[in-house]
Coordinates of C-alpha atoms in Angstrom, one line a residue:
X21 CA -18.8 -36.5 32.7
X22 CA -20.1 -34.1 30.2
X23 CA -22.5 -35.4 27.4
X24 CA -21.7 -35.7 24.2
X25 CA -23.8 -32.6 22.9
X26 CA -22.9 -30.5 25.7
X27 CA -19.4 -30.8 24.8
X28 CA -19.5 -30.2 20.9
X29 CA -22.0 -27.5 22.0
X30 CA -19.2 -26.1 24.0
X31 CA -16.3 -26.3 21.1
X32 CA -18.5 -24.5 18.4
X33 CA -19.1 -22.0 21.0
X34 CA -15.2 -21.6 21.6
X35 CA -14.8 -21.8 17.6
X36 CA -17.6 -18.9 17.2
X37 CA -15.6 -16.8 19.4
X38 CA -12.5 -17.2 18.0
X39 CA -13.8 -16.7 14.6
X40 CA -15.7 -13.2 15.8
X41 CA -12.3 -12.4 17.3
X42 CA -10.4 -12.3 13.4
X43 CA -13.5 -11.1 11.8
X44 CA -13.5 -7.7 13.9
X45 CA -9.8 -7.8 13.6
X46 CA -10.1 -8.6 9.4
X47 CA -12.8 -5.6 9.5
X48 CA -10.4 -3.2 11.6
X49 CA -7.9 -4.0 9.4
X50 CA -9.6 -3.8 5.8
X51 CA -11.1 -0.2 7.1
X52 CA -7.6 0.7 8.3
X53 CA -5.8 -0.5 4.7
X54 CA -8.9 1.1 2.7
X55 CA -8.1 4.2 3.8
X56 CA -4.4 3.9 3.3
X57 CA -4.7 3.2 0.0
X58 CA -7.5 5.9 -0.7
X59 CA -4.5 8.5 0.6
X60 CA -1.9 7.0 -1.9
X61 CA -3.9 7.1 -4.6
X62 CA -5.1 10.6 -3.8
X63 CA -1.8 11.7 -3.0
X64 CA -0.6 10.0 -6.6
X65 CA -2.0 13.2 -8.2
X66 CA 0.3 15.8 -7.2
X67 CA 3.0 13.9 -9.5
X68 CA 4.0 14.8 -13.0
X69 CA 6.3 13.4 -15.2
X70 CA 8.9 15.9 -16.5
X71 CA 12.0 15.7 -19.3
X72 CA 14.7 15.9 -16.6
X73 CA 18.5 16.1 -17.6
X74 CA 20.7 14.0 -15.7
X75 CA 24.4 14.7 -14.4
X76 CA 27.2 13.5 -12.6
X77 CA 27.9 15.1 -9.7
X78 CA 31.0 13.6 -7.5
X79 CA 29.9 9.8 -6.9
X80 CA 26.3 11.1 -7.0
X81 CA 24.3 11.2 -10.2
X82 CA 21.6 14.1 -10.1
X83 CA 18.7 15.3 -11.8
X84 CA 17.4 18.5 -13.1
X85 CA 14.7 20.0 -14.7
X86 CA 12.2 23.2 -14.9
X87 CA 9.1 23.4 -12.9
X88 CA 6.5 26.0 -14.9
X89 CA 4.8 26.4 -12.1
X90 CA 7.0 27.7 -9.7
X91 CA 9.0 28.8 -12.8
X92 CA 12.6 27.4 -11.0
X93 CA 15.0 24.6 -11.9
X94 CA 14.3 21.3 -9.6
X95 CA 16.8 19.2 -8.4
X96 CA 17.2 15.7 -6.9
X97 CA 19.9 13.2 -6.0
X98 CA 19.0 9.8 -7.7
X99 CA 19.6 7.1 -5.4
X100 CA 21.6 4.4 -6.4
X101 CA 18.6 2.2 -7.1
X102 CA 16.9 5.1 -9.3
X103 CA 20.8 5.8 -10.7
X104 CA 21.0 2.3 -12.0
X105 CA 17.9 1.8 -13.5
X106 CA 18.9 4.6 -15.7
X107 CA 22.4 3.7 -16.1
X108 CA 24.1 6.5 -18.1
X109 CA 21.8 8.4 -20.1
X110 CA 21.9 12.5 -20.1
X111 CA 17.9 12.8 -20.3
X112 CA 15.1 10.6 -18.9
X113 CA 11.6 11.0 -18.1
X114 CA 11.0 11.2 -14.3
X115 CA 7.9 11.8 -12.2
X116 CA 8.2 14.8 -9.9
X117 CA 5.7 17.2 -7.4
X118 CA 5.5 21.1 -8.6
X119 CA 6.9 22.9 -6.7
X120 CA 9.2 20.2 -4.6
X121 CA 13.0 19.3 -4.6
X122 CA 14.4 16.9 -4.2
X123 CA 12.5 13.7 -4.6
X124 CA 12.0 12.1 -7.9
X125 CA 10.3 8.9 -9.4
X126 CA 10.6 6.8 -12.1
X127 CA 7.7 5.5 -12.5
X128 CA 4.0 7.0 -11.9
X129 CA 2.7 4.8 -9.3
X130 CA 4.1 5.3 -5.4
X131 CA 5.9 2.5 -4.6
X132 CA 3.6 2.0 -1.5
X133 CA 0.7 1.3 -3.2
X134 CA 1.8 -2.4 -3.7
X135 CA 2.1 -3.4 -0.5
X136 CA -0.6 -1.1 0.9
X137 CA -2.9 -3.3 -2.1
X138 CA -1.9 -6.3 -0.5
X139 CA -2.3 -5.9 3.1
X140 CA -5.9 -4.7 2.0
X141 CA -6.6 -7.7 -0.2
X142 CA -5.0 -10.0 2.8
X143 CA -7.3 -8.5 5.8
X144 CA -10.0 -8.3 3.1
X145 CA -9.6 -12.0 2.6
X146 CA -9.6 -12.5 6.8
X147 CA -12.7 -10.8 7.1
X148 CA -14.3 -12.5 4.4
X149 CA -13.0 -16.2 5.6
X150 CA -13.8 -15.3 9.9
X151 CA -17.4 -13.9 8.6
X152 CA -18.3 -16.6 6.3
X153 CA -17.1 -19.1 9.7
X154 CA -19.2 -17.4 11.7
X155 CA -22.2 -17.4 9.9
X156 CA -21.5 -21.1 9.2
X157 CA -21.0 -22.2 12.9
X158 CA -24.2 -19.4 13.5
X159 CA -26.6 -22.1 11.6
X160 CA -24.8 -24.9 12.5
X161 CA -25.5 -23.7 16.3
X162 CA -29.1 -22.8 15.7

């Protein structure tokens, strides 16, 4: 029979490994979200918003407008999402990259950067949490 110290001795040491377990995993995780989100925002800047005209191609509605810097016409097939949110209008403002057809946004922000914010803020929140534990059962330990 084990005493009673030895065995609450032994559970907070089980518990402080466990807890060191998620906080390298929250720490892995924050770096690894960090730097996704760094390359979404950074990547963010190569988009522009443009006048585009809008037409109706076969079932497809499609998008043009002039790029000044390559000094050509773009074009992009709106996808039916994109194609509903601007129901039938000739001309909208859409976000594009210089010198790239093809893909278009309506809005200036990637639409990765949501979930990319929140897998950051969750791990964040791990590491936080599994650290603090730590500490906690550290001092409780002695």
């Amino acid at each position: 029979m084990l005493r009673y110290d030895l065995q609450v001795n032994n559970a907070l040491n089980v518990l402080g490994a466990v807890t060191d377990v998620f906080t390298w995993l929250g720490a892995l995780a924050t770096g690894f979200f960090a730097i996704m989100v760094l390359v979404i925002v950074m990547q963010q800047k190569t988009w522009i918003q443009v006048d585009a005209m809008l037409e109706t191609e076969g079932p497809a509605r499609v998008a043009r407008w002039f790029d000044d810097g390559a000094g050509t016409v773009g074009a992009a097939i709106l996808t039916p999402a994109q194609a509903a949110e601007l129901g039938a209008v000739d001309r909208a403002t859409i976000w594009v990259q210089p010198g790239r057809t093809g893909a278009v946004r309506l809005t200036a922000a990637s639409p990765a950067r949501r979930p990319a914010m929140a897998a950051l803020v969750a791990s964040a929140t791990l590491l936080v949490l599994s650290g603090g534990t730590s500490v906690a059962l550290m001092i409780i330990d002695g």
